[in-house]
XYZ file of C-alpha atoms in Angstrom:
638
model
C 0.000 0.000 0.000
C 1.336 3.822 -0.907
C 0.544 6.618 1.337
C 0.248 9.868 -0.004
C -0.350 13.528 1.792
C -1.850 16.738 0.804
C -3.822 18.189 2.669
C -5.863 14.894 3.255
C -4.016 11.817 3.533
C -5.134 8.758 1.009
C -4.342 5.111 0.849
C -3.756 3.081 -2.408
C -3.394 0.100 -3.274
C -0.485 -0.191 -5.484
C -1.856 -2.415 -7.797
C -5.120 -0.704 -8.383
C -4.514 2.995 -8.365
C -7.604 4.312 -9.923
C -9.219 5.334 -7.146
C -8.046 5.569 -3.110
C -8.840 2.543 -0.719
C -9.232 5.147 1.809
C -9.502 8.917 2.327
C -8.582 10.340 5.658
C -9.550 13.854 5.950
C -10.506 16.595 8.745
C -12.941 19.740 8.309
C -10.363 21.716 10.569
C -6.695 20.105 9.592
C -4.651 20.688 6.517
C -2.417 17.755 6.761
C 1.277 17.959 6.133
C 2.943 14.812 7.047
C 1.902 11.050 8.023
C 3.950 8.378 9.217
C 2.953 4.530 9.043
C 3.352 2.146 12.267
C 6.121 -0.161 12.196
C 3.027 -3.180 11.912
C 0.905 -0.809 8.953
C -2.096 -0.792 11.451
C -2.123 2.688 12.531
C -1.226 6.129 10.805
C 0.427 9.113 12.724
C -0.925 12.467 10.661
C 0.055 15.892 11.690
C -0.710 19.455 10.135
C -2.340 23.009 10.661
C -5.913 23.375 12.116
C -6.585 26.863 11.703
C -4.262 29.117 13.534
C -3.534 26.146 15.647
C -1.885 22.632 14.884
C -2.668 19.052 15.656
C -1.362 15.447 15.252
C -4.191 12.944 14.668
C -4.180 8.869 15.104
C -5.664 7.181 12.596
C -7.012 3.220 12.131
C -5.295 2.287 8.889
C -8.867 0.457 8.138
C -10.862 2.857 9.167
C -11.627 6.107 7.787
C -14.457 7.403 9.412
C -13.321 9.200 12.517
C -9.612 9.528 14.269
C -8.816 7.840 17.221
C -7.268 10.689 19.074
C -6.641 13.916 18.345
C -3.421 16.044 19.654
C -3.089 19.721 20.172
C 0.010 21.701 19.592
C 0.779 25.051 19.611
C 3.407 25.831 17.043
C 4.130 24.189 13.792
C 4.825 20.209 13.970
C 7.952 19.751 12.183
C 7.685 16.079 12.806
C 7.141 12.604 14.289
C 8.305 9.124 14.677
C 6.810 6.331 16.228
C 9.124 4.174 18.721
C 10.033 0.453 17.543
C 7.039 -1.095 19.000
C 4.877 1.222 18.139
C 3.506 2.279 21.498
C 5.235 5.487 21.847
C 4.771 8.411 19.305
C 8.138 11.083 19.387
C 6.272 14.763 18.156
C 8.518 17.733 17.814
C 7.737 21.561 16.851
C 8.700 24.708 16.478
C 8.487 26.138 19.548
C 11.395 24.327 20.994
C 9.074 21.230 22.456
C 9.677 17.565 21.943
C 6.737 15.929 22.996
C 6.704 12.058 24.140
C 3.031 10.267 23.957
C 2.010 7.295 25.214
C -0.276 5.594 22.524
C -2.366 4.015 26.145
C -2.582 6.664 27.497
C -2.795 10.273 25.405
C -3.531 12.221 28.443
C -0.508 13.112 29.514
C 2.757 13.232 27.722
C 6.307 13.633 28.532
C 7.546 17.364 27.445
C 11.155 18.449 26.920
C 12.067 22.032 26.285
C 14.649 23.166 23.636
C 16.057 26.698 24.179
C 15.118 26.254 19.549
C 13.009 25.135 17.522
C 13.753 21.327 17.247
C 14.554 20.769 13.205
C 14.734 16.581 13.635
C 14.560 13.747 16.509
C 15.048 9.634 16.147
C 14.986 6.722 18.762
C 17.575 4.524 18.316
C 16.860 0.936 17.581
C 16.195 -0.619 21.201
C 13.863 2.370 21.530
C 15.491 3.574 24.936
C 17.127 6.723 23.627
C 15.946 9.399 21.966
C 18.750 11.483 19.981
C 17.412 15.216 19.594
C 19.026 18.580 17.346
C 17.438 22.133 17.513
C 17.958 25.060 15.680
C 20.955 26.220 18.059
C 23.111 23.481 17.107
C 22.583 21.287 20.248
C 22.633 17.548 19.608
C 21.028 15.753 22.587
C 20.510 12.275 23.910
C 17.570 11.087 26.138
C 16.860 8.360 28.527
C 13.569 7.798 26.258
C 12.113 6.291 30.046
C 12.412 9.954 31.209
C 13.044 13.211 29.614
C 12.875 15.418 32.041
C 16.695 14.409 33.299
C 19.640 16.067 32.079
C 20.495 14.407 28.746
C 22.754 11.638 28.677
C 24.779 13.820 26.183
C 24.826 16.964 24.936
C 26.861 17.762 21.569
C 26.698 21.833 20.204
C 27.475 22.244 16.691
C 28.837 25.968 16.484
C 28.796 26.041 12.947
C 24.589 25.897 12.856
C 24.789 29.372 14.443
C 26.265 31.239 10.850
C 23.185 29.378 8.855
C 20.080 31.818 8.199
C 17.388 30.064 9.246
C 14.795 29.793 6.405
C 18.260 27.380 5.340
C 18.359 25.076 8.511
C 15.911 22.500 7.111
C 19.414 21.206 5.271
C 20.303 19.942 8.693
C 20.458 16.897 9.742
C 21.467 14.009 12.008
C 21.980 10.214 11.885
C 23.120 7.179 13.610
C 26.123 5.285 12.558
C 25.011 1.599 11.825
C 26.684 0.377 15.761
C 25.082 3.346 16.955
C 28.409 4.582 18.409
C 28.794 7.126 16.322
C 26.594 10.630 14.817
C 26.945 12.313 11.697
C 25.534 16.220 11.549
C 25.752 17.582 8.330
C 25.090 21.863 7.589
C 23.865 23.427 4.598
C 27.514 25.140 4.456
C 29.635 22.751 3.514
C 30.556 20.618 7.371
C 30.215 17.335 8.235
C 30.611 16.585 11.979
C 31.025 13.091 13.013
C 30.518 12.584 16.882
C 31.384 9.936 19.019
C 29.356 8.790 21.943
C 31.041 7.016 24.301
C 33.704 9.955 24.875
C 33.589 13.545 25.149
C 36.262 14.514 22.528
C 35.447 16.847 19.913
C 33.780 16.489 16.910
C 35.468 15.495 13.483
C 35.148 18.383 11.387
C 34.829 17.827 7.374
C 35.273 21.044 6.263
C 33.768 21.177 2.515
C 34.171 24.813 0.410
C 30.422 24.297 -0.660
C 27.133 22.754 0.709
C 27.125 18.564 1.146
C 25.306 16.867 -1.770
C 26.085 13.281 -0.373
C 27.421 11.336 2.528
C 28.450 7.629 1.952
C 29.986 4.897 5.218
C 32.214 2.525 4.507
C 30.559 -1.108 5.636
C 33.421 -0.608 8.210
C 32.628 2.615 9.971
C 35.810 4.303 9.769
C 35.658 6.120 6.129
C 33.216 8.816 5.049
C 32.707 9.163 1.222
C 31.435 13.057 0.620
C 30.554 14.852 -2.549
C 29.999 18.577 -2.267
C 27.871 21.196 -5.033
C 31.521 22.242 -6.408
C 31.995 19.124 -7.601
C 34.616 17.690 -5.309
C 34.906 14.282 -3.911
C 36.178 13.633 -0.912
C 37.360 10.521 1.340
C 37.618 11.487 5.302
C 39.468 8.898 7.331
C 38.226 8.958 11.065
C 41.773 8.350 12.298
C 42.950 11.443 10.499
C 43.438 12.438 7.223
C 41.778 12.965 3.646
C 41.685 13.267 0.189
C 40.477 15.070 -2.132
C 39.156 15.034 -6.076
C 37.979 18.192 -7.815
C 36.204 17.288 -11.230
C 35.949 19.844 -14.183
C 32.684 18.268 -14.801
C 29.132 18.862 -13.159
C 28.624 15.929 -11.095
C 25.424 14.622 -10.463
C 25.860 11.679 -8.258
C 28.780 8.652 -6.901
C 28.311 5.466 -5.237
C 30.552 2.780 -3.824
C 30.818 -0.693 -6.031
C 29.702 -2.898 -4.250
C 33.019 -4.683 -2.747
C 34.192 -0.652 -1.519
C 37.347 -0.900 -3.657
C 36.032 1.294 -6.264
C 33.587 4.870 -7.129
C 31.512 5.631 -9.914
C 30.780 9.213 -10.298
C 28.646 10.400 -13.135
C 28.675 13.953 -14.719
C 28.159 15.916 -17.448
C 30.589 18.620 -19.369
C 28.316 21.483 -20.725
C 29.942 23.152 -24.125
C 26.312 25.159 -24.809
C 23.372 25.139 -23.798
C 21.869 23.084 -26.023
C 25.229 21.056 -26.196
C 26.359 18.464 -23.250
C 28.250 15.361 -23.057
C 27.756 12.801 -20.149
C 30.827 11.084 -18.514
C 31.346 8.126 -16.085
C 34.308 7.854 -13.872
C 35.693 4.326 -12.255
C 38.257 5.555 -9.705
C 40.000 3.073 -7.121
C 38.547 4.209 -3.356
C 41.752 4.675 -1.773
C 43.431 6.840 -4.184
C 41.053 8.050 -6.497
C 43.403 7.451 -9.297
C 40.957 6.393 -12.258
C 40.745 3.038 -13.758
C 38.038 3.466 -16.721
C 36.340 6.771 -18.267
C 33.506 6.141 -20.462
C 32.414 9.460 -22.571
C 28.915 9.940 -23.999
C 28.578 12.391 -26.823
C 25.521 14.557 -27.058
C 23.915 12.536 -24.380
C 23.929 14.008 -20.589
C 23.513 11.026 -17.699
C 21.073 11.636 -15.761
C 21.665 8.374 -13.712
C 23.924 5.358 -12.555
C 24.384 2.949 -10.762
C 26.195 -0.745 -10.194
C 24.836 -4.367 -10.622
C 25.383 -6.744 -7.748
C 28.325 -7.878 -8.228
C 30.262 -4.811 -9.407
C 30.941 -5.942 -13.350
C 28.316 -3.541 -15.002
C 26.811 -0.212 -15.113
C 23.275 0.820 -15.453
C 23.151 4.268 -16.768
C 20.320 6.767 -17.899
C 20.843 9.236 -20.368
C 19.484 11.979 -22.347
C 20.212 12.710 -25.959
C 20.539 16.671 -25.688
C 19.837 17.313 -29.558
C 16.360 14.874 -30.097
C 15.305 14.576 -25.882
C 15.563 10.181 -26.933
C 16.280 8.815 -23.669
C 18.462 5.956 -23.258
C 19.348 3.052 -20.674
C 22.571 1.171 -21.404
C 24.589 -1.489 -19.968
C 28.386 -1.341 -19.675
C 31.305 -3.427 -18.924
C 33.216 -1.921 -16.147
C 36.365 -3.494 -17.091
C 36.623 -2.906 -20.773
C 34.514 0.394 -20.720
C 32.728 -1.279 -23.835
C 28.444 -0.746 -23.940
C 26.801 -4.004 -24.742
C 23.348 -3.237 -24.825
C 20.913 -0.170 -24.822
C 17.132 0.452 -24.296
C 16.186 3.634 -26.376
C 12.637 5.549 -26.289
C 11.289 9.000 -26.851
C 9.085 8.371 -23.451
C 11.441 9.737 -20.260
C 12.952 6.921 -18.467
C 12.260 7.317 -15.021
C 13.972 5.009 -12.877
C 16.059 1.894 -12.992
C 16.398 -1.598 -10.727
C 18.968 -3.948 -10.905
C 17.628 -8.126 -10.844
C 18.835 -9.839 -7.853
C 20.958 -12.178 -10.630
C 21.648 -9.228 -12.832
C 19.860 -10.371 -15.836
C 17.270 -7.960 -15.831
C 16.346 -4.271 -15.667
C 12.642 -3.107 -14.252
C 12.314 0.664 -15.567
C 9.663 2.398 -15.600
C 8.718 5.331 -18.177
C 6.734 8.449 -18.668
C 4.918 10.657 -21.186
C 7.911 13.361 -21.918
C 5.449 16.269 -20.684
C 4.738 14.574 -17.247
C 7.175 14.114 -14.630
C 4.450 11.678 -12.787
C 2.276 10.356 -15.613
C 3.177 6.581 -15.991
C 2.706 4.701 -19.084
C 4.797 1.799 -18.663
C 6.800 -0.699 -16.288
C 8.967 -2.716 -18.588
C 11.299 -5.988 -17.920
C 14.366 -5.826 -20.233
C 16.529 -8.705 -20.207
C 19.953 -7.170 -20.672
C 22.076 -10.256 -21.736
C 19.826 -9.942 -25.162
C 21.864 -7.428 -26.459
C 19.502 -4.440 -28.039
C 16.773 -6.277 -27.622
C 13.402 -4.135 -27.025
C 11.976 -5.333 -23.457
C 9.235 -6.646 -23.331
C 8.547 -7.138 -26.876
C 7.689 -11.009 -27.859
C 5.248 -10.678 -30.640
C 6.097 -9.843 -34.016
C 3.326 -8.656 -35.353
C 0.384 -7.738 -32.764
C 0.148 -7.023 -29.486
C 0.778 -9.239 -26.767
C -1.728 -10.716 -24.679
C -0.059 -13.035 -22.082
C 2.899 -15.125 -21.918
C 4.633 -17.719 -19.301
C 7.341 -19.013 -18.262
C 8.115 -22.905 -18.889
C 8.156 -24.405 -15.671
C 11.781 -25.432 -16.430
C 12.787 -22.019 -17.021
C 14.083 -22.547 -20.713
C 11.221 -21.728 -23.395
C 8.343 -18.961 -22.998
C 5.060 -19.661 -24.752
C 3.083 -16.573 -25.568
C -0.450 -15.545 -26.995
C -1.719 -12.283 -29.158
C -4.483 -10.446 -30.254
C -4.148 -12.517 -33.675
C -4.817 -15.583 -32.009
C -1.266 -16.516 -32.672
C 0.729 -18.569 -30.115
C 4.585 -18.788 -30.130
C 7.154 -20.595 -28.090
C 10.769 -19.130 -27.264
C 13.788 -19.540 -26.819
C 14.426 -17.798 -23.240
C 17.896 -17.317 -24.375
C 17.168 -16.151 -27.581
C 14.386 -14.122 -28.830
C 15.409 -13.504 -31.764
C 13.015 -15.613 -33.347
C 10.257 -17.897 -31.685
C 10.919 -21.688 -32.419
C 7.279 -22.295 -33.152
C 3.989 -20.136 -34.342
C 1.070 -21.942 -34.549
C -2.826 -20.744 -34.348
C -5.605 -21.098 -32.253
C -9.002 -21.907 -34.209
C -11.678 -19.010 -34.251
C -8.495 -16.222 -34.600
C -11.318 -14.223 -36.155
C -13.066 -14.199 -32.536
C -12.864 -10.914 -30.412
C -10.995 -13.166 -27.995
C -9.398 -15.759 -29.825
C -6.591 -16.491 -27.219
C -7.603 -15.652 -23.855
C -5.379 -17.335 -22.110
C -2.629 -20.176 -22.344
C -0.581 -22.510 -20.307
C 2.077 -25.366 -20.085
C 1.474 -28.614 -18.570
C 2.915 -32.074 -17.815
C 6.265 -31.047 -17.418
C 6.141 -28.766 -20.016
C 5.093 -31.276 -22.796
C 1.596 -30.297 -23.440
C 0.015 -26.436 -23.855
C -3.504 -25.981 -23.286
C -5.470 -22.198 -24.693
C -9.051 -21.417 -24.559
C -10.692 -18.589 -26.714
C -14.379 -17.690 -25.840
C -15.911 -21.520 -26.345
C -12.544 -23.091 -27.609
C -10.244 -25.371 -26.126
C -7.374 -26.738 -27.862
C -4.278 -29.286 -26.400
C -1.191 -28.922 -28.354
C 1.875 -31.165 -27.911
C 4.440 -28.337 -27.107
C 7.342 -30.302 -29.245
C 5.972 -30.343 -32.191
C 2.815 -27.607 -31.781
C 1.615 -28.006 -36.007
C -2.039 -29.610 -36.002
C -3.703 -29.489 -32.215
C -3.984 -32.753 -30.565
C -7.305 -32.156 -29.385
C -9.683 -29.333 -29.796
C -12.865 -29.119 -27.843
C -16.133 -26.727 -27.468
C -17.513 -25.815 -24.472
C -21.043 -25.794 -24.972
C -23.203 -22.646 -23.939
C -23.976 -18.742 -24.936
C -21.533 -17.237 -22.176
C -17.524 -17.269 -22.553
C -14.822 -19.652 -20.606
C -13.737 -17.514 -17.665
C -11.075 -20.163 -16.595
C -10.021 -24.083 -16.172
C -8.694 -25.741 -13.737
C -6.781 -29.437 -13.890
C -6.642 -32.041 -11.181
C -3.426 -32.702 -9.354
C -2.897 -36.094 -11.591
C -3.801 -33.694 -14.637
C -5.495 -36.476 -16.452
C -8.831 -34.029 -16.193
C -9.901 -30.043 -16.018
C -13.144 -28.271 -15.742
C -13.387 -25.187 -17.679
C -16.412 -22.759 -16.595
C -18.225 -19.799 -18.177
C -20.250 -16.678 -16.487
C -23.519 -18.535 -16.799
C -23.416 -21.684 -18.689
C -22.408 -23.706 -15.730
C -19.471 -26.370 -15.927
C -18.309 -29.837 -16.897
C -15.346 -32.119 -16.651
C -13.881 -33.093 -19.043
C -11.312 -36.649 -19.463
C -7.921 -35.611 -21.267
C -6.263 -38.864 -20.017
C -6.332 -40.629 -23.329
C -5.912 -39.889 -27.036
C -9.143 -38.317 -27.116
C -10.473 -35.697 -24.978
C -14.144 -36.110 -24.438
C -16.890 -34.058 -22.106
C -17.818 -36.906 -19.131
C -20.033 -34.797 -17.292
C -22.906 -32.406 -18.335
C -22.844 -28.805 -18.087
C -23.496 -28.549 -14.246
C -24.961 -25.385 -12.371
C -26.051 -23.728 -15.404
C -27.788 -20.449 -14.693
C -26.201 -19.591 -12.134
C -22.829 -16.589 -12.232
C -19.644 -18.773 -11.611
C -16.767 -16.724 -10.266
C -14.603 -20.102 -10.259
C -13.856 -23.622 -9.798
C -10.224 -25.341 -8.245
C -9.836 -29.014 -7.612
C -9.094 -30.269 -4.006
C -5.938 -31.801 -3.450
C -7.187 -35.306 -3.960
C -9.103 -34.517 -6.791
C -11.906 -36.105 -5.072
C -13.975 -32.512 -4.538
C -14.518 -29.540 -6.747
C -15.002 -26.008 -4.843
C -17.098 -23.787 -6.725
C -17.899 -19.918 -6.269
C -20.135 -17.586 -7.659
C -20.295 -13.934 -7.810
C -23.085 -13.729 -4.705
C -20.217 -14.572 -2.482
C -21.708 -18.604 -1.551
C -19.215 -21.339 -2.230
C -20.915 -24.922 -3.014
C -18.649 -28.262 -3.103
C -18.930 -31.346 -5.037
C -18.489 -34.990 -4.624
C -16.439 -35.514 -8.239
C -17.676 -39.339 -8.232
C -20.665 -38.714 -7.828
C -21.275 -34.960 -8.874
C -23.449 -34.200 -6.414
C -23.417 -31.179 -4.277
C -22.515 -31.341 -0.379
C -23.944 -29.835 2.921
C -21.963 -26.032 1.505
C -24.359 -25.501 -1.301
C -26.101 -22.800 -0.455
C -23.747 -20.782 2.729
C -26.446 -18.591 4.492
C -25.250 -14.914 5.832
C -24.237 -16.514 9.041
C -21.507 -18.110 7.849
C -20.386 -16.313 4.280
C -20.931 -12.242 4.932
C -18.585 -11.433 2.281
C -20.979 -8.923 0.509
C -22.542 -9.408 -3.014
C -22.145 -7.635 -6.047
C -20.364 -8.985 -9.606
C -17.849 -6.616 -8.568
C -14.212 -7.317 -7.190
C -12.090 -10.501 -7.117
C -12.641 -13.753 -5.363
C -9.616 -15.897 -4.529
C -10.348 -19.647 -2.902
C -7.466 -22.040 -1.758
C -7.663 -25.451 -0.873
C -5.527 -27.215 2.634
C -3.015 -29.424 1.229
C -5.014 -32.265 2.969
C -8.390 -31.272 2.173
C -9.192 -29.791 5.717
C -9.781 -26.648 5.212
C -10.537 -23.686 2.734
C -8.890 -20.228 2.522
C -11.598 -17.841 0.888
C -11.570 -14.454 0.285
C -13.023 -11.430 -1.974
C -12.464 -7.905 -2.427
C -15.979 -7.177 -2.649
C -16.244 -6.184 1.048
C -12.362 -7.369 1.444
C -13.454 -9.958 3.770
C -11.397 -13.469 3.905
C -12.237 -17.064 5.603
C -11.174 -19.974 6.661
C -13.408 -22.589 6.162
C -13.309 -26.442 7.973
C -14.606 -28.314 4.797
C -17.118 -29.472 7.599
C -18.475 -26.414 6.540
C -18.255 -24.272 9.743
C -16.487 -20.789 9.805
C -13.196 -21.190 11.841
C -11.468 -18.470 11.577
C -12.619 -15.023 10.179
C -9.119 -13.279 8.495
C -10.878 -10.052 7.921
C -14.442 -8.412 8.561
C -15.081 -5.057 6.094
C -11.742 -4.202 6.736
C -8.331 -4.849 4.183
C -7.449 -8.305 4.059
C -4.526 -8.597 6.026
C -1.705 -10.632 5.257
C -1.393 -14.415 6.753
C 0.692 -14.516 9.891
C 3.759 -17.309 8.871
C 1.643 -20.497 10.699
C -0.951 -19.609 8.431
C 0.678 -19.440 5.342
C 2.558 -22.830 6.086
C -0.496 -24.340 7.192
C -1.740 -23.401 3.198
C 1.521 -24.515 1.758
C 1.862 -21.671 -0.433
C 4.237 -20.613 -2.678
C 5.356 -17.128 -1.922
C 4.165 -15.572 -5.238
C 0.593 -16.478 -4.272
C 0.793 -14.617 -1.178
């Protein structure tokens, strides 16, 4: 789920942004900032109600009203919730840190700041509470009380010489041992701090304002790049060195082993006229080991695969605004593939196994407009992502289970299997009958160890042996008016049941040479949602779009004692609206039901008693771990 503020806060869900899941709003508050709860169950909101402020707790379900509201009198700058989420750290303006008690909201635990306090943190055993004001005092709390002297007290002259409206460019963080703070201020000065010893600070003196700050995995080297283009490696024993660019630099990062930065920048000759450039340099010395020069193209991103062999970078053509993603060898300096569009590229993300690229792309006159989240595998040199089809668009496509081929389906009605190593070319084309039907291919799969595909069109069913896909081995109609939503297969996957909106369904015996229908068309009349096997293939579960779930007895196709649910035991709403997912127990047992009708879920005992509501008109929350391995699945099902 994404939170977003403005004013009101909303919740989306990420896959399904069309419209909020939830708006929380107030007649009298103008919200400017919202933090989540460490479990996503409650939402900490703060902004201006009038010429007053106030921090409001919020149900993460439940939009109606807030559970408490907070009054403050100056602006909030911010909050932060403690690790377990029962303590809420607000801090303002007017010098006040303010520590709540999520039991009890009646009376809170107020410090008092000489300034107005810019930032504040707990540390991660949510005992300490590190503060910094506008003065330039750093303080530590006993979290357990704040009204004793703090446990340390750090003042960072330097804050003093900053206007004000700058000191927002402030800040404070933990080292990773929490042993250690780095301040930063918007003039140039990194401070590093330590806390078990009074010394003075480290000063890291820069000749313009910090742009980054980069640890070493080992704690005792600081990476820095500053706005005049300078690099910088501070040693906390002592000592430093420098690297002043003649470029414009607009970012570095560490390789991923530390022996080695990549900076990219750009060289400006007019100003319609730049040239992007990519420095390797060792860590230690910053003596360079590869430059890589892009003509008429200005980077506007980089960054390192995994392992530290390759470089993702984003680019710009400056004469034609064609953006560009390209992979490079770090050692020979040599590209070996490039993505190229006239849509702006918008971000970039590594594969864990560094074989493919998710970007993500926009209209060129929209900075937040998306049109597309593409997967480009980046061992196919210049190949397009995402592009399968040669001549229409794609529909679907899937994976093997082996992992070696890729069978997909288009608009034409034409099916092809890949290579996964090469798509140049698919290894096979063939056609599913009816391509003149507004849905000649809805769908397609592999099955039996990848030796047989099954597609269904709108009333079509056809088996193909996936070796040698020419004529189908077996093509079947599914009789009725209304189209196949889905089928399902038994475990044994010597039979499936296909089912339409209204037309009921039927099994059907693909065990020998010839598929043929062995039941009749069952439940007809009535809106299927779905139908999935049990594990035994004994039992079929099937759903309709009221929200009752029936089961039947496969030898002898009749229906059992869950026909017809009544509202005492399904209250999942009704509607054709929304999605319905059912799960059978590995053994049988038990059913996992849900919809997003009235985002209610189940667990049913197959003795068809309610055991467990998940979720009541609320979001359906995730399973708890015993849950999901009590439903043996797979982690992509979620």
């Amino acid at each position: 789920r994404l939170l977003t503020v403005g004013g009101t806060i909303k919740l989306w869900d990420v896959d399904n942004t069309a419209t909020p899941l939830y708006l929380f709003s107030s007649n009298t508050v103008s919200y400017l900032g919202a933090r989540w709860s460490s479990d996503n169950d409650t939402i900490l909101a703060w902004g201006q109600a009038g010429a007053s402020y106030q921090a409001d707790v919020w149900n993460a379900q439940n939009s109606i009203a807030a559970l408490a509201s907070l009054d403050f009198d100056d602006v909030i700058n911010g909050a932060a919730w403690n690790p377990d989420d029962e303590r809420m750290l607000i801090w303002s303006a007017d010098g006040t840190t303010q520590l709540w008690d999520i039991r009890d909201l009646n009376d809170p635990d107020v410090l008092v700041s000489e300034g107005a306090i810019l930032g504040a943190t707990w540390n991660t055993a949510g005992d300490l509470v590190l503060t910094w004001n506008s003065r330039g005092d750093i303080s530590l709390w006993n979290a357990d009380n704040l009204l004793e002297e703090p446990l340390l007290l750090r003042h960072d002259a330097m804050l003093a010489s900053v206007p004000p409206e700058d000191r927002a460019g402030y800040g404070v963080v933990w080292s990773r041992d929490e042993t250690t703070l780095l301040s930063w201020t918007p003039d140039g000065t990194v401070h590093l701090w330590g806390l078990d010893n009074p010394i003075e600070p480290h000063v890291l003196s820069h000749e313009a304002s910090v742009r980054q700050v980069h640890w070493n995995q080992a704690r005792d080297t600081v990476f820095t790049r500053s706005a005049d283009d300078t690099i910088t490696r501070w040693l906390l024993g002592g000592g430093s060195r420098s690297l002043k660019l003649t470029t414009q630099i607009g970012g570095m990062s560490l390789s991923p082993d530390e022996q080695f930065i990549l900076v990219w920048s750009n060289q400006e000759f007019s100003p319609t006229e730049r040239s992007g450039v990519i420095d390797i340099l060792r860590a230690d010395d910053f003596s360079r080991v590869q430059e890589i020069n892009l003509t008429d193209h200005e980077f506007t991103g980089a960054v390192w695969n995994n392992d530290g062999t390759r470089l993702l970078t984003r680019s710009r053509q400056t004469a034609t605004s064609i953006y560009r993603n390209a992979v490079w060898d770090v050692a020979s300096g040599e590209m070996v593939a490039f993505y190229e569009t006239e849509n702006v590229l918008r971000a970039m993300l590594w594969s864990p196994d560094n074989a493919y690229v998710l970007q993500w792309i926009s209209p060129p006159d929209s900075a937040t407009d998306l049109i597309a989240i593409q997967l480009w595998a980046v061992d196919r040199p210049f190949a397009q992502p995402t592009v399968l089809e040669p001549s229409d668009a794609i529909v679907g496509a899937r994976w093997s289970q082996d992992g070696t081929r890729i069978l997909s389906w288009g608009a034409d009605g034409a099916l092809h299997i890949w290579q996964a190593d090469s798509l140049s070319a698919p290894l096979f084309t063939f056609f599913h009958p009816n391509a003149a039907d507004a849905l000649p291919v809805q769908s397609a799969e592999w099955r039996r160890d990848d030796s047989l595909i099954v597609a269904y069109g709108a009333h079509t069913i056809t088996l193909w042996d996936a070796a040698a896909p020419g004529a189908p081995h077996a093509t079947v109609t599914v009789p009725g008016t209304t189209r196949i939503l889905g089928i399902d297969w038994n475990a044994a996957e010597t039979h499936f049941v296909p089912w339409t909106f209204s037309s009921g369904f039927a099994v059907w015996d693909a065990s020998g040479d010839e598929v043929r229908q062995v039941t009749d068309m069952l439940a007809a009349g009535e809106t299927i949602s779905g139908v999935k096997w049990s594990s035994d293939g004994g039992r079929l579960a099937v759903w309709r779009f009221d929200n009752t779930v029936s089961l039947w007895d496969v030898a002898t196709l009749s229906t059992l004692t869950l026909t017809q649910p009544d509202e005492t035991i399904v209250r999942a709403g009704t509607g054709n609206g929304g999605e319905r997912t059912l799960l059978w127990r590995e053994d049988d047992a038990q059913i996992l039901f849900s919809t997003t009708v009235a985002s209610d879920g189940y667990i049913w005992d197959t003795g068809f008693e309610v055991i467990q509501q998940l979720a009541r008109n609320a979001l359906f929350r995730q399973l708890t771990p015993e849950e999901r391995r009590a439903f043996f699945l797979q982690a992509d099902e979620g």
